[in-house]
XYZ file of C-alpha atoms in Angstrom:
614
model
C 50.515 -35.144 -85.659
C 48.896 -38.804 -84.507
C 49.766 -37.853 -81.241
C 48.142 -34.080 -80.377
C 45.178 -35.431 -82.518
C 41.802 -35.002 -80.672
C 39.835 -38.032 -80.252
C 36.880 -38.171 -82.896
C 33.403 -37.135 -81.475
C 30.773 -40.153 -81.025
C 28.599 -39.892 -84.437
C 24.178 -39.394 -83.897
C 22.452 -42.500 -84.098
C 20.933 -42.808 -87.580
C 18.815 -46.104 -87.026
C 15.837 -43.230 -86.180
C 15.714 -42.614 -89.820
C 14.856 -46.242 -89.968
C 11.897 -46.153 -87.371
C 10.255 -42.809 -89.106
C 10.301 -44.220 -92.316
C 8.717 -47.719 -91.295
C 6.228 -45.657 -88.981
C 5.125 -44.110 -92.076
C 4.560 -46.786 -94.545
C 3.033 -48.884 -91.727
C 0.414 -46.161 -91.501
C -0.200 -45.431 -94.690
C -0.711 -49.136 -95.566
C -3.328 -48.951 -92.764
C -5.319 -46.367 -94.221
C -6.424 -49.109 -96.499
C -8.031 -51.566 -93.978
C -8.199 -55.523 -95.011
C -6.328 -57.536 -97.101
C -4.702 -56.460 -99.774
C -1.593 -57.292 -102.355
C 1.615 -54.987 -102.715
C 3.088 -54.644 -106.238
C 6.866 -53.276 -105.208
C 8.789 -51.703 -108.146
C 12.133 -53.454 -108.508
C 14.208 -50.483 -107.804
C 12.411 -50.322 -104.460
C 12.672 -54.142 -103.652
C 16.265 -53.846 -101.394
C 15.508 -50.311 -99.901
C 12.229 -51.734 -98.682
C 14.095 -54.620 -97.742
C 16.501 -52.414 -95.126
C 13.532 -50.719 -93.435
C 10.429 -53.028 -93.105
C 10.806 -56.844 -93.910
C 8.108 -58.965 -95.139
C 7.123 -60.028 -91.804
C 6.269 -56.695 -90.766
C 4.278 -56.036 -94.126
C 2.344 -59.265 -93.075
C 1.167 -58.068 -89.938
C -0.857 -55.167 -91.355
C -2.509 -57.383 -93.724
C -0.284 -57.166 -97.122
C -1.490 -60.683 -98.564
C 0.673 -61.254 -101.367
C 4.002 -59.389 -102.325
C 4.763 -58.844 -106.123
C 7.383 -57.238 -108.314
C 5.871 -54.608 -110.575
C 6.206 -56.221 -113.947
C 5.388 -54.543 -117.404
C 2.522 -57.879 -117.608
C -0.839 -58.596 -116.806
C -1.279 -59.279 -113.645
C -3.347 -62.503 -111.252
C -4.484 -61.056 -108.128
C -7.590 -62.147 -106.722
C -7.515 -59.526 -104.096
C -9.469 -57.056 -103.986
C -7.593 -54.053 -103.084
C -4.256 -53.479 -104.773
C -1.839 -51.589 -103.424
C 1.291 -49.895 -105.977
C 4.806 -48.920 -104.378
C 6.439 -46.946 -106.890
C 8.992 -44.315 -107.628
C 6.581 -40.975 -109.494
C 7.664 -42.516 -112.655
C 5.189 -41.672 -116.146
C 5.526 -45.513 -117.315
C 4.527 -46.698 -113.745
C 1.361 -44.959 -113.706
C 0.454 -45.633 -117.422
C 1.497 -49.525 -116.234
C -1.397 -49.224 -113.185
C -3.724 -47.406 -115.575
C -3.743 -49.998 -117.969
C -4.540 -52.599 -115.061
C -7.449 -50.762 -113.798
C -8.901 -50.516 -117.766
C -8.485 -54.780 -118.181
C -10.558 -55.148 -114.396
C -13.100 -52.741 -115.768
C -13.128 -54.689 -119.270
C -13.533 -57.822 -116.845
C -16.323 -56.417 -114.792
C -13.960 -56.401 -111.540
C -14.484 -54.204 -109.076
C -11.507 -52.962 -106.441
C -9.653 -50.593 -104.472
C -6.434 -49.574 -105.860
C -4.135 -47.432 -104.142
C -0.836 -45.840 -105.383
C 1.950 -44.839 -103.003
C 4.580 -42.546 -104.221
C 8.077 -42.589 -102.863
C 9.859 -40.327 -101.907
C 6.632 -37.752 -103.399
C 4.483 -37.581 -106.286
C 5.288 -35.105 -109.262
C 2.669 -32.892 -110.799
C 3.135 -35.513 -113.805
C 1.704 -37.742 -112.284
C -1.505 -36.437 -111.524
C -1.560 -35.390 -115.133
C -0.952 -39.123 -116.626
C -4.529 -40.379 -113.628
C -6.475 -37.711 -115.305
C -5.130 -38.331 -118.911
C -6.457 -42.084 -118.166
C -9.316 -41.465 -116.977
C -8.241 -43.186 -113.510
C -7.861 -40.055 -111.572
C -11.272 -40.536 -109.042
C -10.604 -44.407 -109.028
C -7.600 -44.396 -107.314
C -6.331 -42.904 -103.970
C -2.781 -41.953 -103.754
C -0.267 -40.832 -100.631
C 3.318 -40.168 -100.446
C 6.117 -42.152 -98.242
C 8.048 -39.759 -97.646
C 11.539 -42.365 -97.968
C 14.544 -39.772 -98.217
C 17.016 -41.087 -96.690
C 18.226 -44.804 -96.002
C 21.222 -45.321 -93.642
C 23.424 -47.831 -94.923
C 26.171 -47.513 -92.197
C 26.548 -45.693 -89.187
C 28.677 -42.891 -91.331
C 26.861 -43.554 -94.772
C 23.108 -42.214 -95.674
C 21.793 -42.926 -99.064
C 18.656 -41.229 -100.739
C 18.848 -44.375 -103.395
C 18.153 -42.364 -106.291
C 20.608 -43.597 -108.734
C 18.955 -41.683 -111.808
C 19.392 -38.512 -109.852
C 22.774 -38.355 -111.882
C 21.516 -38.891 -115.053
C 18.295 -36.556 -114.556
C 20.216 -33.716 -113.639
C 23.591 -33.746 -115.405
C 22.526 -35.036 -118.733
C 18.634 -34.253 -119.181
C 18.866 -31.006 -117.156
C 15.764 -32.268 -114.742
C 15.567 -30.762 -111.587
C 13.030 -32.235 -109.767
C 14.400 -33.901 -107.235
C 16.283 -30.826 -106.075
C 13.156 -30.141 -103.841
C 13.757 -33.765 -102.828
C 17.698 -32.956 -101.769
C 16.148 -30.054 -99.731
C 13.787 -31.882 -97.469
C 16.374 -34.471 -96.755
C 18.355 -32.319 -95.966
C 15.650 -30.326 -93.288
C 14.741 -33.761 -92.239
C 18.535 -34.694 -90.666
C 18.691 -30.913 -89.827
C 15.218 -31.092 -87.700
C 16.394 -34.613 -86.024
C 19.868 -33.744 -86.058
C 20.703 -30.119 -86.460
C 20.348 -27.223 -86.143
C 23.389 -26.979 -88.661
C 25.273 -23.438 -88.211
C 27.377 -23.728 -91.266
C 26.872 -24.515 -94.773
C 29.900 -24.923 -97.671
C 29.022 -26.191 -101.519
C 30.238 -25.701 -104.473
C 28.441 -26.300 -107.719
C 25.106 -24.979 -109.625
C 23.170 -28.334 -108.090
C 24.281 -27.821 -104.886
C 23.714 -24.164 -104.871
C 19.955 -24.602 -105.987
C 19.619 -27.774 -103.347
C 21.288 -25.423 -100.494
C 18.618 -22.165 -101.532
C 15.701 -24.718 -101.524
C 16.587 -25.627 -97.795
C 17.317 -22.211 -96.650
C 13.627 -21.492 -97.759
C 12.420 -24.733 -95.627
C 14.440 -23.397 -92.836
C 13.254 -19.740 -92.907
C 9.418 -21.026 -93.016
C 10.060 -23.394 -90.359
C 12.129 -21.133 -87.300
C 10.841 -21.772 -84.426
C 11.444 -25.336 -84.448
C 14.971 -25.093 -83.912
C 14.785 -22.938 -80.626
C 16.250 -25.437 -77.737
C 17.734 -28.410 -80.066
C 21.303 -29.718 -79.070
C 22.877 -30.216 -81.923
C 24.514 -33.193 -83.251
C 25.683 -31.580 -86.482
C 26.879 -28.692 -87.322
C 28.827 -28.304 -90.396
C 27.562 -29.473 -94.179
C 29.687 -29.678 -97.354
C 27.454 -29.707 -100.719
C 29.436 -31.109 -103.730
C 28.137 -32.224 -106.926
C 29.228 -34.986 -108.993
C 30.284 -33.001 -111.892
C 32.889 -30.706 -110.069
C 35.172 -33.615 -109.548
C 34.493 -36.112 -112.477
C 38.349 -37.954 -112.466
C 38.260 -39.218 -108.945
C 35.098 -41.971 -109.860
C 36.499 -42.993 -113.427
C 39.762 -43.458 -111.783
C 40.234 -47.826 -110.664
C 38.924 -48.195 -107.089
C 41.772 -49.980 -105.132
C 40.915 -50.029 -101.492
C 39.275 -53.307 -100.590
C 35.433 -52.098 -100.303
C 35.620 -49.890 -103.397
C 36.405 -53.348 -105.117
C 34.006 -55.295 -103.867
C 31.822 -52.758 -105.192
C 33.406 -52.639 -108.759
C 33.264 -56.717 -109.033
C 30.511 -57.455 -107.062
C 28.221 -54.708 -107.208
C 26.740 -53.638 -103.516
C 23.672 -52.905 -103.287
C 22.059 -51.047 -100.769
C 24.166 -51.814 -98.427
C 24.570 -55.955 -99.683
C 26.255 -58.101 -101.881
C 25.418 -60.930 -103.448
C 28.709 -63.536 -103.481
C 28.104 -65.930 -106.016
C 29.976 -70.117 -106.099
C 33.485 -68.501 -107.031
C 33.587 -66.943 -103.444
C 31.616 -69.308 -101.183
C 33.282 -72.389 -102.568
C 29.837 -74.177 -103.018
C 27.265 -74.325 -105.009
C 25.601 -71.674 -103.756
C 25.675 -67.675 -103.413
C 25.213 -66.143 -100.378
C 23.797 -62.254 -99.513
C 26.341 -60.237 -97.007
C 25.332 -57.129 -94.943
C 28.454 -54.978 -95.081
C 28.781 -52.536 -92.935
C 30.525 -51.787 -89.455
C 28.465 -54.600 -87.756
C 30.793 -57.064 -89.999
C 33.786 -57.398 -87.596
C 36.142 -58.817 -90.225
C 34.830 -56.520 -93.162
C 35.081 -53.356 -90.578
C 38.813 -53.650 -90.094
C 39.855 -53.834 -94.567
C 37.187 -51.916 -95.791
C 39.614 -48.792 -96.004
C 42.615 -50.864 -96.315
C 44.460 -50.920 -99.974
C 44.242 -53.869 -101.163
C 47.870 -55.101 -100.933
C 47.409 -54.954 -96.851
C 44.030 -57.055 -97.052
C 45.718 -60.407 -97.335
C 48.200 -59.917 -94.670
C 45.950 -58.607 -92.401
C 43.524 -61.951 -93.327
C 45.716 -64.002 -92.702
C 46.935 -62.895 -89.380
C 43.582 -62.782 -88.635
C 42.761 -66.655 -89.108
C 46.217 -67.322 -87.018
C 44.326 -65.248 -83.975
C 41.007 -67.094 -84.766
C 42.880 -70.676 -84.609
C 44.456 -69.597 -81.010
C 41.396 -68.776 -79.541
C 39.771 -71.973 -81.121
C 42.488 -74.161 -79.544
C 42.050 -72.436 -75.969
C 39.779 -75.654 -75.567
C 42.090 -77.988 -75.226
C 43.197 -77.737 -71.623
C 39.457 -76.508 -70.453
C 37.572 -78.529 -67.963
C 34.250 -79.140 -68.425
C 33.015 -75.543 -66.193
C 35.389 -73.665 -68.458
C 34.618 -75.339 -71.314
C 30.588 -74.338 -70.249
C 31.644 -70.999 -70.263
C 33.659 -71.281 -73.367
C 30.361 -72.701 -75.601
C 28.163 -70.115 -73.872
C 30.061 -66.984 -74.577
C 33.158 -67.194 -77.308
C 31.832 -70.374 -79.525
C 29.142 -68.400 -81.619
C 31.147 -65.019 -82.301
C 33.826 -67.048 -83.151
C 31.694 -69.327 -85.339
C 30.648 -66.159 -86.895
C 34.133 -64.486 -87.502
C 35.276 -67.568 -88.474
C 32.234 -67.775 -91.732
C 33.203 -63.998 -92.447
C 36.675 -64.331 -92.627
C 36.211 -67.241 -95.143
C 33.973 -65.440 -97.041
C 36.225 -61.881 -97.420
C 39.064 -64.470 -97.824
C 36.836 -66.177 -100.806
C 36.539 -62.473 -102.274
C 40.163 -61.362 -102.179
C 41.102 -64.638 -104.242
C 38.420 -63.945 -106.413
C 39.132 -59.858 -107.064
C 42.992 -61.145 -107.375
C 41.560 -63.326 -110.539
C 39.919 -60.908 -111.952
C 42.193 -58.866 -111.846
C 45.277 -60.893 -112.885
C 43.292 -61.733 -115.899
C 42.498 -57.455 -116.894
C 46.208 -56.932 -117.124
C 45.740 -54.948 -113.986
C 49.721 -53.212 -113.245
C 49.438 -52.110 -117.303
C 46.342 -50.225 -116.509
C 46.923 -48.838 -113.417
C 50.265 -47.988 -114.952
C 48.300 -45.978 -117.492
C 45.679 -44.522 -115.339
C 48.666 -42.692 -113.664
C 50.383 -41.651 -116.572
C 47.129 -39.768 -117.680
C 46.789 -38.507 -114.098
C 50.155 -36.765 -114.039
C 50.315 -36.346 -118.052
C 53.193 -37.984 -119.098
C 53.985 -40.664 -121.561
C 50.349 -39.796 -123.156
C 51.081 -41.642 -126.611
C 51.316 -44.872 -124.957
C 48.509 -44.251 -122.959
C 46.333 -43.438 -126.065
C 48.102 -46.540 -128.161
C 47.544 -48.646 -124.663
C 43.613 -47.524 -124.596
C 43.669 -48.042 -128.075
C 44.423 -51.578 -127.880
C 41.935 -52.301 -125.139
C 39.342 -50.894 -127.733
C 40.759 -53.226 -130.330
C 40.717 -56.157 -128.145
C 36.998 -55.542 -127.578
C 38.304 -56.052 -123.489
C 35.005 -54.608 -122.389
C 32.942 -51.369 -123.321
C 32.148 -49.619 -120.054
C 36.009 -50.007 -119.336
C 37.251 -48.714 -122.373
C 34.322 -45.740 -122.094
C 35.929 -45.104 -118.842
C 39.953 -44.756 -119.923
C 38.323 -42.799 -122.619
C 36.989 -40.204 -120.478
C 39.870 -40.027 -117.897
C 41.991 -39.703 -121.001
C 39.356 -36.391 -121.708
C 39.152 -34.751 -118.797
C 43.012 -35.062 -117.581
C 43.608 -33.705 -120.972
C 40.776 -30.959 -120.775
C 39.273 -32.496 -124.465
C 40.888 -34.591 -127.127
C 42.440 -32.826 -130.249
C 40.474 -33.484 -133.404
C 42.577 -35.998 -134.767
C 42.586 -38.471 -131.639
C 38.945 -37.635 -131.041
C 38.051 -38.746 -134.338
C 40.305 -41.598 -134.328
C 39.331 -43.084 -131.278
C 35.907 -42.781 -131.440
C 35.622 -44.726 -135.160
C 37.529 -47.210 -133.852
C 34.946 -47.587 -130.427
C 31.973 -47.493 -133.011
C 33.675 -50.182 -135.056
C 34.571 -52.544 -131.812
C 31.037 -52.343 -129.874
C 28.513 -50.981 -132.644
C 27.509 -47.578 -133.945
C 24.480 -47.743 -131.135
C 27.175 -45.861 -128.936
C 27.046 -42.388 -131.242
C 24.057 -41.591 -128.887
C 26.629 -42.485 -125.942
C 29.180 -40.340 -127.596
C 26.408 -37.427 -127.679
C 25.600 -37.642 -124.185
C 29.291 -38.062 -122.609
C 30.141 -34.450 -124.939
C 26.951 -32.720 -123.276
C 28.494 -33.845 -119.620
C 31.768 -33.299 -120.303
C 33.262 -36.430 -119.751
C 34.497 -37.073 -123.043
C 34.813 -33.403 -125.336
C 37.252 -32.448 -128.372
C 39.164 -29.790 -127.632
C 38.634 -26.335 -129.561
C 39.916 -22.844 -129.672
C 39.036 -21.652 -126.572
C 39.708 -18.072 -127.863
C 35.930 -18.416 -129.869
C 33.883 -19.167 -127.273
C 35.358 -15.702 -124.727
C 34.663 -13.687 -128.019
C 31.466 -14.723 -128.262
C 30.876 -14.474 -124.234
C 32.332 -11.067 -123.959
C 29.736 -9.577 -127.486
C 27.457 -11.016 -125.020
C 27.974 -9.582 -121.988
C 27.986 -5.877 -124.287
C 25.007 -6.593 -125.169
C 22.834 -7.702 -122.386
C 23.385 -7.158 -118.375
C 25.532 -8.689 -116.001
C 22.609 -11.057 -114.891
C 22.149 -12.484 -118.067
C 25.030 -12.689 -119.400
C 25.884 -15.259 -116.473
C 22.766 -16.546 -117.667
C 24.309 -16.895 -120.777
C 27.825 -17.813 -119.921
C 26.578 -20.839 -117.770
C 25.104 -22.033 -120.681
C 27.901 -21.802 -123.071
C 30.244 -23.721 -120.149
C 27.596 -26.336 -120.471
C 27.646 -27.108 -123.879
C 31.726 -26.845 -123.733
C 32.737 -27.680 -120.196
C 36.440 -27.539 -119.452
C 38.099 -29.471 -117.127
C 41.033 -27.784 -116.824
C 42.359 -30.656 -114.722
C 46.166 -29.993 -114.800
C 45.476 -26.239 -113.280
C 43.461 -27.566 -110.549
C 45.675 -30.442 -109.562
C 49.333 -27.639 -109.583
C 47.648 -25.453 -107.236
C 46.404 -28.181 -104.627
C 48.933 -30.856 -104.900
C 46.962 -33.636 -106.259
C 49.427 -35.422 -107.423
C 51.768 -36.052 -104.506
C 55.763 -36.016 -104.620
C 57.236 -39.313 -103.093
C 61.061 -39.925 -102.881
C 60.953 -43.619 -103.242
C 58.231 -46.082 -102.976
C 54.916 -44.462 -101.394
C 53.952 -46.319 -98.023
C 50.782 -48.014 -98.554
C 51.201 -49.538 -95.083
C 51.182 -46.465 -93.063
C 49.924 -43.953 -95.440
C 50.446 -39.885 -94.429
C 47.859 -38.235 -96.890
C 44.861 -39.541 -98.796
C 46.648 -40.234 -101.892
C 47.036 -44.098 -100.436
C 43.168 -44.551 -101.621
C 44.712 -44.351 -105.358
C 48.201 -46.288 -104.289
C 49.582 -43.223 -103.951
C 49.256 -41.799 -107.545
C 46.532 -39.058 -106.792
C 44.259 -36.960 -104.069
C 40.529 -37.176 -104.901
C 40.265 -33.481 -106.157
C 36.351 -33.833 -104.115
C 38.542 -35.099 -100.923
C 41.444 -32.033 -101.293
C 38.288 -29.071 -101.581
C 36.452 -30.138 -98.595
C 40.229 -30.374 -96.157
C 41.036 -27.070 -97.809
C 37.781 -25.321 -97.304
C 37.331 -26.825 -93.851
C 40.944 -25.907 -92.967
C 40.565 -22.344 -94.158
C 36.407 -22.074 -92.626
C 35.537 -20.667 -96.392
C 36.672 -20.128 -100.081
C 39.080 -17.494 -99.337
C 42.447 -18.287 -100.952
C 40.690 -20.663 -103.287
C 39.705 -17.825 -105.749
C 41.475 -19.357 -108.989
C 40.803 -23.117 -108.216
C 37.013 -22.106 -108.201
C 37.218 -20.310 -111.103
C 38.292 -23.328 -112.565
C 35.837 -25.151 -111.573
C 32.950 -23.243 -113.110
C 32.219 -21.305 -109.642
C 28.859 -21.719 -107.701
C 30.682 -21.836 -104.098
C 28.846 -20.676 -100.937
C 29.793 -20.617 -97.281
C 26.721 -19.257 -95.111
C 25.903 -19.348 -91.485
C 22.963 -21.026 -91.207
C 22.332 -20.352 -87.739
C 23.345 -18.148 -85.039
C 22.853 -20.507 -82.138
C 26.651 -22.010 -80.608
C 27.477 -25.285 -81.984
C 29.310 -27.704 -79.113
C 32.472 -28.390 -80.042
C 31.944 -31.952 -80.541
C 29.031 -31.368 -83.201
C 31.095 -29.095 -84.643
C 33.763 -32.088 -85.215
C 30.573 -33.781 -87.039
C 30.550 -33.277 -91.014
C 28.075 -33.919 -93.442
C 28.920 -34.229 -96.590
C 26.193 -34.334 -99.442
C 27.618 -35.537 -102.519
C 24.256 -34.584 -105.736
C 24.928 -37.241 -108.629
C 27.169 -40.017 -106.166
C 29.844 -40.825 -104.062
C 32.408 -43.373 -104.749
C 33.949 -45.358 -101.529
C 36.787 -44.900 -102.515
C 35.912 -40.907 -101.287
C 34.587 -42.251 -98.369
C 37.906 -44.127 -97.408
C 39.326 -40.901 -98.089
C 37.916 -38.888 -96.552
C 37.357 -41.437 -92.901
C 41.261 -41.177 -92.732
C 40.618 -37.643 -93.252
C 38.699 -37.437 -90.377
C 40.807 -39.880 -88.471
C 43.649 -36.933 -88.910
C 41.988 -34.054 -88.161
C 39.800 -35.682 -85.152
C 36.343 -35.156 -86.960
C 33.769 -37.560 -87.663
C 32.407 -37.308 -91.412
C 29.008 -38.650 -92.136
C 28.502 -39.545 -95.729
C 24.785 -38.099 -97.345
C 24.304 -39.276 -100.718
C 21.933 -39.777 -103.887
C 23.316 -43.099 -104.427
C 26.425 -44.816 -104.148
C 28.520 -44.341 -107.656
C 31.290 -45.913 -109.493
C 32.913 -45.728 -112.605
C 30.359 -48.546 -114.247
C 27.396 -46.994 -113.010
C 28.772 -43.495 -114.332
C 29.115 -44.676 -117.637
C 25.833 -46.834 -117.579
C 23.885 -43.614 -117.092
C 25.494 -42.158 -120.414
C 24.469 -45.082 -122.545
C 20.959 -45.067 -123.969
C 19.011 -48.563 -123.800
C 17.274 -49.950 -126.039
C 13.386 -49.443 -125.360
């Protein structure tokens, strides 16, 4: 197949998204002339960070930077500028610092900028406080950071918990003019695939934009032509399931962030942690990040051997070639050499960790639950980790898999486990219990034969409309997985005689050592494959519905932009998809470019079901 396989089309240059967004800020900072101090909020700080750096804030007179702190504040300034997500507590915070300079007898200019828009709220909370004539406010319109060449995020991490727990759906407006923004630069897109009721309202938000704005479109080349819409909840096993391929565990240990990680004295080997940029500009990090983690330390390795030969081309230099030497190889080699010791550093450290978590009994377990055998042990095995108070979040998380694989937990082992969680990390978590039943990440199973009664007295009674209406609300309050059905019909589990071939994988499976296909991965290669949802009937009734494939436009893609796919994952997107779903693309001769609220993993999943203590 390698060898009739179509080279991959060169993917659109996404550093524009960069310049726009820094263009913007930069002019609406100016339309407050002088000096003046910028209070960041936190969740801001390392987005800013990627598009307009403190020197750059400088030069259009920000005096002083500050994190916005729930505290009084000491500015002497006097105009105060507030760069903030449209977040109720944020504006209350402002209000109540506008009151204490009034109480003071301090007069200045305040000026709130809302990113990526202001909400209606908002306004509401100004007039509520009495602020609404003393401040000015404008929008940055900041929808879309690229973190890699392939990977866009919107950084909205409580996008997930907004709209899958708490039902919000205001930042569906927000999906949609990201989405017109690449399609404007990038586009025109002719085809659009989703499935799922988030992606469905995102999609009819941007057909709207699209329809007001036609003309624009009329002699565009396009650069991309195909979008995939998926959200979170349609494929919940793939992110609770452990992340094994050497960036998704980085993530899980270390924690990127927007694009960085922080590697603390256990890595470096000093006293001191360092910040890394990873992405494709990394050399070293470029060439594992897909890998599975048993190939990382061979390939390390091999790679310091190459390193020492061209470090020992030196000795039989004269002094012109040794000129030449200094001037061109010494500094990239330098700077391999630092990155290779640092990824080295991290693979000794994730091999701890690991070591130390029992790490073959619970991967051994994970893929027990993912092809349903042996499920006793697993229960006695997650049992135990309970017990052993090993840590919440991870025992939350073979909790859940244990759930959905299962499609719900029978009374007894619902009840069962869950006392003995409440017992082991403190009855705090029944509101944690209440939230992960409304998602349906962790359910107890029951007759299924009383909820289609009650649907089809329903559907007597009212019309077909709303009793879809309806329906969609009953499947929300008792959402099934119905795992096994979906995995049977396409082949998520993969059949291996003998040990599967992490070295030279052949399907996508090698992203979960072989054990499982992301079910997100398998839907997009299916629907791609087959240019719709035809033949996928049952599989989408299993999955709750809400598919679309539309033409979007009627204008002739190139073939190479039609080789470009963007895929918009609503509520996250693991890496461990994105590995996936590059070696898809690698296969098929595609490019896939990655557009996503936020970057997700199991921790962060979990952490958005969990209620904190205000």
């Amino acid at each position: 197949m390698a060898s009739d396989r179509i080279d991959a089309p060169e993917l659109p240059d996404f550093t524009i998204l960069k310049r726009l967004a820094r263009d913007q800020l930069i002019y609406i900072l100016e339309q407050l002339p002088g000096k003046k101090d910028l209070f960041i909020e936190p969740d801001l700080m390392s987005p800013l960070d990627r598009i307009a750096n403190v020197s750059i804030l400088k030069q259009h007179d920000v005096d002083k930077l500050y994190k916005l702190e729930n505290k009084p504040i000491y500015s002497t300034c006097d105009q105060l500028c507030f760069l903030i997500r449209p977040r109720i507590k944020h504006v209350k915070y402002i209000a109540s610092i506008v009151h204490s300079d009034k109480s003071a007898g301090k007069s200045r200019k305040y000026k709130i900028i809302f990113s990526p828009q202001k909400f209606y709220t908002c306004d509401m909370v100004l007039e509520q406080e009495g602020i609404f004539g003393e401040v000015t406010c404008d929008e940055w319109s900041f929808y879309l950071l690229p973190l890699d060449d392939d990977i866009i995020s919107m950084e909205l991490p409580e996008f997930y918990r907004d709209y899958f727990l708490e039902g919000d759906q205001r930042w569906i407006g927000t999906v949609a003019r990201a989405l017109h923004l690449l399609n404007s630069i990038f586009g025109p897109i002719s085809n659009a695939y989703g499935i799922g009721r988030c992606s469905k309202m995102a999609y009819e938000v941007w057909r709207k934009l699209l329809d007001d704005n036609e003309g624009d479109q009329k002699n565009r080349k396009p650069e991309l032509a195909l979008v995939f819409m998926i959200d979170r909840d349609v494929d919940y096993v793939t992110p609770l399931c452990s992340q094994v391929v050497y960036e998704g565990l980085v993530d899980d240990i270390f924690r990127i962030k927007c694009g960085s990680v922080e590697f603390g004295p256990e890595v470096t080997s000093s006293d001191k942690s360092i910040k890394v940029l990873l992405n494709s500009q990394d050399k070293v990090f470029g060439e594992i990040r897909n890998e599975h983690f048993s190939n990382v330390f061979s390939f390390l390795s091999q790679k310091a051997r190459n390193l020492q030969t061209q470090y020992d081309k030196r000795r039989g230099m004269d002094i012109k070639q040794m000129k030449t030497f200094v001037a061109q190889e010494l500094k990239g080699l330098k700077q391999e050499h630092r990155l290779l010791t640092l990824h080295i550093g991290a693979c000794e450290s994730i091999m701890k960790k690991k070591t130390k978590q029992d790490f073959q009994e619970l991967m051994k377990t994970e893929h027990s639950l993912l092809e349903g055998f042996e499920i006793r042990e697993s229960i006695s095995f997650i049992e135990e980790h309970i017990n052993r108070q090993v840590s919440p979040i991870e025992s939350l998380r073979l909790l859940c898999l244990l759930s959905i694989t299962e499609n719900g937990l029978i009374t007894k082992d619902y009840r069962s486990l869950k006392t003995q969680y409440l017992q082991s990390y403190g009855p705090e978590h029944l509101l944690t219990f209440s939230n992960l039943k409304q998602t349906g990440l962790l359910t107890e199973q029951v007759p299924g034969e009383a909820l289609t009664a009650v649907e089809s007295r329903v559907s007597k009674l009212v019309t077909d409309k709303a009793a879809g209406k309806i329906t969609d609300a009953f499947s929300s309050l008792a959402k099934k997985s119905h795992f096994r059905g979906i995995s049977k019909r396409l082949g998520l589990i993969p059949r291996v005689d003998g040990e599967y071939d992490l070295k030279v994988p052949k399907d996508m499976a090698y992203i979960f050592s072989g054990a499982y296909i992301p079910l997100s991965c398998k839907l997009i290669e299916q629907v791609l494959n087959r240019k719709g949802w035809t033949g996928l009937e049952e599989v989408t009734r299993l999955l709750n519905g809400n598919e679309f494939a539309e033409q979007l436009s009627e204008k002739v893609s190139s073939p190479d932009s039609q080789r470009v796919i963007l895929v918009v994952f609503l509520g996250g997107c693991t890496f461990s998809e994105i590995s996936a779903l590059r070696f898809l693309g690698k296969e098929m001769g595609c490019r896939f470019i990655f557009l996503t609220t936020s970057i997700m993993n199991s921790a962060r999943l979990l952490e958005a079901m969990i209620e904190n203590k205000s």
